[in-house]
Amino acid sequence: MFRLVNTERAKAGLNLVSFDNSLRDVAREHSDDMFSRGYFSHQSLEGLSPFDRMEDAGIDFAYAGENLALAPSTPLAMQGLMNSRGHRDNILSPNFNKIGIGVIDGGIYGKMYSQEFSN
């Protein structure tokens, strides 16, 4: 998925994002939480936003965003994200230069993807 994000950014003439392990950890935890507790939302069941989760992890940012997808495969997840204006805007935002991606494999239920972006 990281390569696919950068492929889309390169096509649009944008800088490539670098992979950030702290953002990955936030993304993994959110994907796992959504899957294990049966919800799909940018807000956790406790009402925490992606920005709250990043701040709680000690990540400093001026710009940040989150994309979520549930799909059977990475290519289908990316296709869905690129076909959604808000998700596409995050992937192609010139304000972002870091990404972390968390994926939880739910077997027959598909994969839960979280993309966390920051500057």
CSV table of N, CA and C in Angstrom, one decimal:
chain,number,residue,atom,x,y,z
A,1,MET,N,0.8,-1.2,0.0
A,1,MET,CA,0.0,0.0,0.0
A,1,MET,C,0.9,1.3,0.0
A,2,PHE,N,2.0,1.2,0.7
A,2,PHE,CA,2.9,2.3,0.8
A,2,PHE,C,3.4,2.7,-0.7
A,3,ARG,N,3.8,1.7,-1.4
A,3,ARG,CA,4.2,1.9,-2.8
A,3,ARG,C,3.1,2.5,-3.7
A,4,LEU,N,1.9,1.9,-3.5
A,4,LEU,CA,0.7,2.4,-4.2
A,4,LEU,C,0.4,3.9,-3.9
A,5,VAL,N,0.5,4.3,-2.7
A,5,VAL,CA,0.3,5.7,-2.3
A,5,VAL,C,1.3,6.6,-3.0
A,6,ASN,N,2.6,6.2,-3.0
A,6,ASN,CA,3.6,7.0,-3.6
A,6,ASN,C,3.5,6.9,-5.1
A,7,THR,N,3.0,5.9,-5.7
A,7,THR,CA,2.8,5.8,-7.2
A,7,THR,C,1.8,6.9,-7.5
A,8,GLU,N,0.7,7.0,-6.8
A,8,GLU,CA,-0.4,8.0,-7.1
A,8,GLU,C,0.2,9.4,-6.9
A,9,ARG,N,1.0,9.6,-5.9
A,9,ARG,CA,1.6,10.9,-5.6
A,9,ARG,C,2.5,11.3,-6.8
A,10,ALA,N,3.3,10.3,-7.2
A,10,ALA,CA,4.3,10.6,-8.3
A,10,ALA,C,3.5,11.0,-9.6
A,11,LYS,N,2.4,10.2,-9.9
A,11,LYS,CA,1.6,10.5,-11.0
A,11,LYS,C,1.1,12.0,-11.0
A,12,ALA,N,0.8,12.5,-9.8
A,12,ALA,CA,0.3,13.8,-9.6
A,12,ALA,C,1.4,14.9,-9.5
A,13,GLY,N,2.6,14.4,-9.6
A,13,GLY,CA,3.7,15.4,-9.5
A,13,GLY,C,4.0,15.9,-8.1
A,14,LEU,N,3.6,15.1,-7.1
A,14,LEU,CA,3.8,15.5,-5.7
A,14,LEU,C,5.1,14.8,-5.1
A,15,ASN,N,5.5,15.4,-4.0
A,15,ASN,CA,6.6,14.7,-3.3
A,15,ASN,C,6.1,13.4,-2.8
A,16,LEU,N,7.1,12.4,-2.6
A,16,LEU,CA,6.7,11.1,-2.1
A,16,LEU,C,6.7,11.2,-0.6
A,17,VAL,N,5.8,10.5,0.0
A,17,VAL,CA,5.8,10.4,1.5
A,17,VAL,C,6.8,9.4,2.0
A,18,SER,N,7.3,9.6,3.2
A,18,SER,CA,8.2,8.6,3.8
A,18,SER,C,7.4,7.8,4.8
A,19,PHE,N,7.8,6.6,5.1
A,19,PHE,CA,7.1,5.8,6.0
A,19,PHE,C,7.6,6.1,7.4
A,20,ASP,N,6.6,6.3,8.3
A,20,ASP,CA,6.9,6.7,9.7
A,20,ASP,C,6.4,5.6,10.7
A,21,ASN,N,7.3,5.0,11.5
A,21,ASN,CA,6.9,3.9,12.3
A,21,ASN,C,5.9,4.3,13.4
A,22,SER,N,6.0,5.6,13.9
A,22,SER,CA,5.1,6.0,15.0
A,22,SER,C,3.7,6.1,14.4
A,23,LEU,N,3.6,6.7,13.2
A,23,LEU,CA,2.2,6.7,12.5
A,23,LEU,C,1.7,5.3,12.3
A,24,ARG,N,2.6,4.4,11.9
A,24,ARG,CA,2.2,3.0,11.7
A,24,ARG,C,1.6,2.4,12.9
A,25,ASP,N,2.3,2.7,14.1
A,25,ASP,CA,1.8,2.1,15.3
A,25,ASP,C,0.4,2.6,15.6
A,26,VAL,N,0.1,3.9,15.4
A,26,VAL,CA,-1.2,4.5,15.7
A,26,VAL,C,-2.2,3.8,14.7
A,27,ALA,N,-1.8,3.7,13.4
A,27,ALA,CA,-2.7,3.0,12.4
A,27,ALA,C,-3.0,1.6,12.8
A,28,ARG,N,-2.0,0.8,13.2
A,28,ARG,CA,-2.2,-0.6,13.6
A,28,ARG,C,-3.2,-0.7,14.8
A,29,GLU,N,-2.9,0.1,15.8
A,29,GLU,CA,-3.8,0.1,17.0
A,29,GLU,C,-5.2,0.4,16.6
A,30,HIS,N,-5.4,1.4,15.7
A,30,HIS,CA,-6.8,1.8,15.4
A,30,HIS,C,-7.4,0.7,14.6
A,31,SER,N,-6.7,0.1,13.6
A,31,SER,CA,-7.3,-1.0,12.8
A,31,SER,C,-7.6,-2.2,13.7
A,32,ASP,N,-6.8,-2.5,14.6
A,32,ASP,CA,-7.0,-3.6,15.5
A,32,ASP,C,-8.2,-3.3,16.4
A,33,ASP,N,-8.3,-2.1,16.9
A,33,ASP,CA,-9.4,-1.7,17.8
A,33,ASP,C,-10.7,-1.8,17.0
A,34,MET,N,-10.8,-1.3,15.8
A,34,MET,CA,-12.0,-1.3,15.0
A,34,MET,C,-12.4,-2.8,14.8
A,35,PHE,N,-11.5,-3.6,14.4
A,35,PHE,CA,-11.8,-5.0,14.0
A,35,PHE,C,-12.2,-5.7,15.3
A,36,SER,N,-11.5,-5.6,16.3
A,36,SER,CA,-11.8,-6.4,17.5
A,36,SER,C,-13.1,-6.0,18.2
A,37,ARG,N,-13.4,-4.7,18.1
A,37,ARG,CA,-14.6,-4.2,18.8
A,37,ARG,C,-15.8,-4.0,17.8
A,38,GLY,N,-15.6,-4.3,16.5
A,38,GLY,CA,-16.7,-4.3,15.6
A,38,GLY,C,-17.3,-2.9,15.2
A,39,TYR,N,-16.4,-2.0,14.9
A,39,TYR,CA,-16.9,-0.7,14.4
A,39,TYR,C,-16.0,-0.2,13.3
A,40,PHE,N,-16.4,0.8,12.6
A,40,PHE,CA,-15.7,1.3,11.5
A,40,PHE,C,-15.9,2.8,11.5
A,41,SER,N,-14.9,3.6,12.0
A,41,SER,CA,-15.1,5.0,12.2
A,41,SER,C,-13.7,5.7,12.5
A,42,HIS,N,-13.6,6.9,12.1
A,42,HIS,CA,-12.5,7.7,12.5
A,42,HIS,C,-12.4,8.0,14.0
A,43,GLN,N,-13.6,8.0,14.6
A,43,GLN,CA,-13.7,8.2,16.0
A,43,GLN,C,-13.7,6.8,16.7
A,44,SER,N,-12.9,6.7,17.8
A,44,SER,CA,-12.9,5.5,18.5
A,44,SER,C,-14.2,5.4,19.3
A,45,LEU,N,-14.5,4.3,19.9
A,45,LEU,CA,-15.7,4.2,20.7
A,45,LEU,C,-15.7,5.1,22.0
A,46,GLU,N,-14.5,5.5,22.3
A,46,GLU,CA,-14.3,6.5,23.4
A,46,GLU,C,-14.4,7.9,22.9
A,47,GLY,N,-14.6,8.1,21.6
A,47,GLY,CA,-14.7,9.4,21.1
A,47,GLY,C,-13.4,10.1,20.7
A,48,LEU,N,-12.3,9.3,20.6
A,48,LEU,CA,-11.0,9.9,20.3
A,48,LEU,C,-10.9,10.0,18.7
A,49,SER,N,-10.4,11.1,18.3
A,49,SER,CA,-10.2,11.3,16.8
A,49,SER,C,-8.8,10.8,16.4
A,50,PRO,N,-8.5,10.8,15.1
A,50,PRO,CA,-7.2,10.4,14.7
A,50,PRO,C,-6.1,11.4,15.3
A,51,PHE,N,-6.5,12.7,15.4
A,51,PHE,CA,-5.6,13.7,15.9
A,51,PHE,C,-5.3,13.4,17.4
A,52,ASP,N,-6.4,13.0,18.2
A,52,ASP,CA,-6.2,12.7,19.6
A,52,ASP,C,-5.2,11.5,19.7
A,53,ARG,N,-5.4,10.5,18.9
A,53,ARG,CA,-4.6,9.3,18.9
A,53,ARG,C,-3.1,9.6,18.6
A,54,MET,N,-2.9,10.5,17.6
A,54,MET,CA,-1.6,10.9,17.2
A,54,MET,C,-0.9,11.7,18.4
A,55,GLU,N,-1.7,12.6,18.9
A,55,GLU,CA,-1.1,13.4,20.1
A,55,GLU,C,-0.8,12.5,21.2
A,56,ASP,N,-1.7,11.5,21.6
A,56,ASP,CA,-1.4,10.6,22.7
A,56,ASP,C,-0.2,9.8,22.4
A,57,ALA,N,0.2,9.6,21.2
A,57,ALA,CA,1.4,8.8,20.8
A,57,ALA,C,2.6,9.7,20.8
A,58,GLY,N,2.5,11.0,21.1
A,58,GLY,CA,3.6,11.9,21.1
A,58,GLY,C,4.0,12.4,19.7
A,59,ILE,N,3.1,12.3,18.7
A,59,ILE,CA,3.4,12.7,17.3
A,59,ILE,C,3.1,14.2,17.2
A,60,ASP,N,4.0,15.0,16.8
A,60,ASP,CA,3.8,16.4,16.5
A,60,ASP,C,3.4,16.6,15.1
A,61,PHE,N,2.4,17.5,14.8
A,61,PHE,CA,2.0,17.7,13.5
A,61,PHE,C,1.3,19.1,13.4
A,62,ALA,N,1.4,19.7,12.2
A,62,ALA,CA,0.6,20.9,11.9
A,62,ALA,C,-0.6,20.4,11.0
A,63,TYR,N,-0.3,19.4,10.2
A,63,TYR,CA,-1.3,18.8,9.3
A,63,TYR,C,-1.4,17.3,9.5
A,64,ALA,N,-2.6,16.8,9.5
A,64,ALA,CA,-2.7,15.3,9.7
A,64,ALA,C,-4.0,14.9,9.1
A,65,GLY,N,-4.1,13.6,8.8
A,65,GLY,CA,-5.3,13.0,8.2
A,65,GLY,C,-5.3,11.5,8.4
A,66,GLU,N,-6.5,11.0,8.1
A,66,GLU,CA,-6.6,9.5,8.2
A,66,GLU,C,-7.5,9.0,7.1
A,67,ASN,N,-7.1,7.9,6.6
A,67,ASN,CA,-8.0,7.1,5.6
A,67,ASN,C,-8.2,5.7,6.2
A,68,LEU,N,-9.5,5.2,6.1
A,68,LEU,CA,-9.8,3.9,6.5
A,68,LEU,C,-10.4,3.1,5.3
A,69,ALA,N,-10.1,1.8,5.3
A,69,ALA,CA,-10.7,1.0,4.3
A,69,ALA,C,-10.9,-0.4,4.8
A,70,LEU,N,-11.9,-1.1,4.4
A,70,LEU,CA,-12.1,-2.5,4.7
A,70,LEU,C,-12.3,-3.2,3.4
A,71,ALA,N,-11.4,-4.1,3.0
A,71,ALA,CA,-11.4,-4.7,1.7
A,71,ALA,C,-10.7,-6.0,1.7
A,72,PRO,N,-10.9,-6.9,0.7
A,72,PRO,CA,-10.3,-8.2,0.7
A,72,PRO,C,-8.8,-8.1,0.3
A,73,SER,N,-8.4,-7.0,-0.3
A,73,SER,CA,-7.0,-7.0,-0.8
A,73,SER,C,-6.5,-5.5,-0.8
A,74,THR,N,-5.2,-5.3,-0.9
A,74,THR,CA,-4.6,-4.0,-0.9
A,74,THR,C,-5.0,-3.2,-2.2
A,75,PRO,N,-4.9,-3.9,-3.4
A,75,PRO,CA,-5.3,-3.1,-4.6
A,75,PRO,C,-6.8,-2.7,-4.5
A,76,LEU,N,-7.7,-3.5,-4.0
A,76,LEU,CA,-9.1,-3.1,-3.9
A,76,LEU,C,-9.3,-2.0,-2.9
A,77,ALA,N,-8.5,-2.0,-1.8
A,77,ALA,CA,-8.6,-1.0,-0.8
A,77,ALA,C,-8.1,0.3,-1.4
A,78,MET,N,-7.0,0.3,-2.1
A,78,MET,CA,-6.5,1.6,-2.8
A,78,MET,C,-7.5,2.1,-3.8
A,79,GLN,N,-8.0,1.2,-4.6
A,79,GLN,CA,-9.0,1.6,-5.6
A,79,GLN,C,-10.2,2.3,-5.0
A,80,GLY,N,-10.7,1.8,-3.9
A,80,GLY,CA,-11.8,2.4,-3.2
A,80,GLY,C,-11.4,3.8,-2.6
A,81,LEU,N,-10.2,3.9,-2.0
A,81,LEU,CA,-9.7,5.1,-1.5
A,81,LEU,C,-9.5,6.2,-2.6
A,82,MET,N,-9.0,5.8,-3.7
A,82,MET,CA,-8.8,6.7,-4.8
A,82,MET,C,-10.1,7.1,-5.5
A,83,ASN,N,-11.1,6.3,-5.3
A,83,ASN,CA,-12.4,6.7,-5.9
A,83,ASN,C,-13.3,7.5,-5.0
A,84,SER,N,-12.8,7.8,-3.8
A,84,SER,CA,-13.5,8.6,-2.8
A,84,SER,C,-12.8,9.9,-2.7
A,85,ARG,N,-13.5,11.0,-2.9
A,85,ARG,CA,-12.8,12.3,-3.0
A,85,ARG,C,-12.0,12.7,-1.8
A,86,GLY,N,-12.6,12.5,-0.6
A,86,GLY,CA,-11.9,12.9,0.6
A,86,GLY,C,-10.7,12.0,0.9
A,87,HIS,N,-10.8,10.7,0.6
A,87,HIS,CA,-9.6,9.9,0.8
A,87,HIS,C,-8.5,10.2,-0.2
A,88,ARG,N,-9.0,10.4,-1.5
A,88,ARG,CA,-8.0,10.8,-2.5
A,88,ARG,C,-7.3,12.1,-2.2
A,89,ASP,N,-8.1,13.0,-1.6
A,89,ASP,CA,-7.5,14.3,-1.2
A,89,ASP,C,-6.4,14.1,-0.2
A,90,ASN,N,-6.6,13.2,0.7
A,90,ASN,CA,-5.5,12.9,1.7
A,90,ASN,C,-4.3,12.3,1.1
A,91,ILE,N,-4.5,11.3,0.2
A,91,ILE,CA,-3.4,10.6,-0.5
A,91,ILE,C,-2.6,11.6,-1.3
A,92,LEU,N,-3.3,12.6,-1.9
A,92,LEU,CA,-2.6,13.6,-2.8
A,92,LEU,C,-2.4,14.9,-2.2
A,93,SER,N,-2.5,15.0,-0.9
A,93,SER,CA,-2.3,16.3,-0.2
A,93,SER,C,-0.8,16.7,-0.2
A,94,PRO,N,-0.5,17.9,-0.7
A,94,PRO,CA,0.9,18.4,-0.6
A,94,PRO,C,1.3,18.7,0.8
A,95,ASN,N,0.4,18.8,1.7
A,95,ASN,CA,0.7,19.1,3.1
A,95,ASN,C,1.3,17.9,3.8
A,96,PHE,N,1.2,16.7,3.3
A,96,PHE,CA,1.7,15.5,4.0
A,96,PHE,C,3.0,15.0,3.4
A,97,ASN,N,3.9,14.6,4.3
A,97,ASN,CA,5.1,14.0,3.8
A,97,ASN,C,5.5,12.8,4.6
A,98,LYS,N,4.6,12.3,5.5
A,98,LYS,CA,4.8,11.1,6.2
A,98,LYS,C,3.5,10.3,6.2
A,99,ILE,N,3.7,9.0,6.2
A,99,ILE,CA,2.5,8.1,6.3
A,99,ILE,C,2.9,6.9,7.2
A,100,GLY,N,1.9,6.4,7.9
A,100,GLY,CA,2.0,5.1,8.6
A,100,GLY,C,0.8,4.3,8.2
A,101,ILE,N,0.9,3.0,7.9
A,101,ILE,CA,-0.2,2.2,7.5
A,101,ILE,C,-0.3,1.0,8.4
A,102,GLY,N,-1.5,0.8,8.9
A,102,GLY,CA,-1.7,-0.4,9.8
A,102,GLY,C,-2.8,-1.3,9.1
A,103,VAL,N,-2.5,-2.6,9.0
A,103,VAL,CA,-3.4,-3.5,8.4
A,103,VAL,C,-3.6,-4.7,9.4
A,104,ILE,N,-4.9,-5.0,9.6
A,104,ILE,CA,-5.2,-6.2,10.4
A,104,ILE,C,-6.0,-7.2,9.5
A,105,ASP,N,-5.5,-8.4,9.4
A,105,ASP,CA,-6.1,-9.4,8.6
A,105,ASP,C,-7.2,-10.1,9.3
A,106,GLY,N,-8.4,-9.9,8.9
A,106,GLY,CA,-9.6,-10.5,9.5
A,106,GLY,C,-10.1,-11.7,8.8
A,107,GLY,N,-9.2,-12.4,8.1
A,107,GLY,CA,-9.6,-13.7,7.4
A,107,GLY,C,-10.7,-13.5,6.4
A,108,ILE,N,-11.8,-14.2,6.6
A,108,ILE,CA,-12.9,-14.1,5.6
A,108,ILE,C,-13.6,-12.8,5.6
A,109,TYR,N,-13.4,-12.0,6.6
A,109,TYR,CA,-14.1,-10.7,6.7
A,109,TYR,C,-13.3,-9.6,6.0
A,110,GLY,N,-12.1,-9.9,5.6
A,110,GLY,CA,-11.3,-8.9,4.8
A,110,GLY,C,-10.2,-8.3,5.7
A,111,LYS,N,-9.6,-7.3,5.2
A,111,LYS,CA,-8.5,-6.6,5.9
A,111,LYS,C,-8.9,-5.2,6.3
A,112,MET,N,-8.6,-4.8,7.5
A,112,MET,CA,-8.9,-3.4,8.0
A,112,MET,C,-7.6,-2.6,7.8
A,113,TYR,N,-7.7,-1.5,7.0
A,113,TYR,CA,-6.6,-0.7,6.7
A,113,TYR,C,-6.8,0.7,7.3
A,114,SER,N,-5.8,1.2,8.0
A,114,SER,CA,-5.8,2.6,8.4
A,114,SER,C,-4.5,3.3,7.9
A,115,GLN,N,-4.7,4.4,7.2
A,115,GLN,CA,-3.6,5.2,6.8
A,115,GLN,C,-3.6,6.5,7.6
A,116,GLU,N,-2.4,6.8,8.3
A,116,GLU,CA,-2.3,8.0,9.1
A,116,GLU,C,-1.2,8.9,8.3
A,117,PHE,N,-1.6,10.1,8.1
A,117,PHE,CA,-0.8,11.1,7.4
A,117,PHE,C,-0.4,12.2,8.3
A,118,SER,N,0.8,12.7,8.2
A,118,SER,CA,1.2,14.0,8.8
A,118,SER,C,2.3,14.7,8.0
A,119,ASN,N,2.6,15.9,8.5
A,119,ASN,CA,3.6,16.7,7.8
A,119,ASN,C,5.0,16.4,8.4
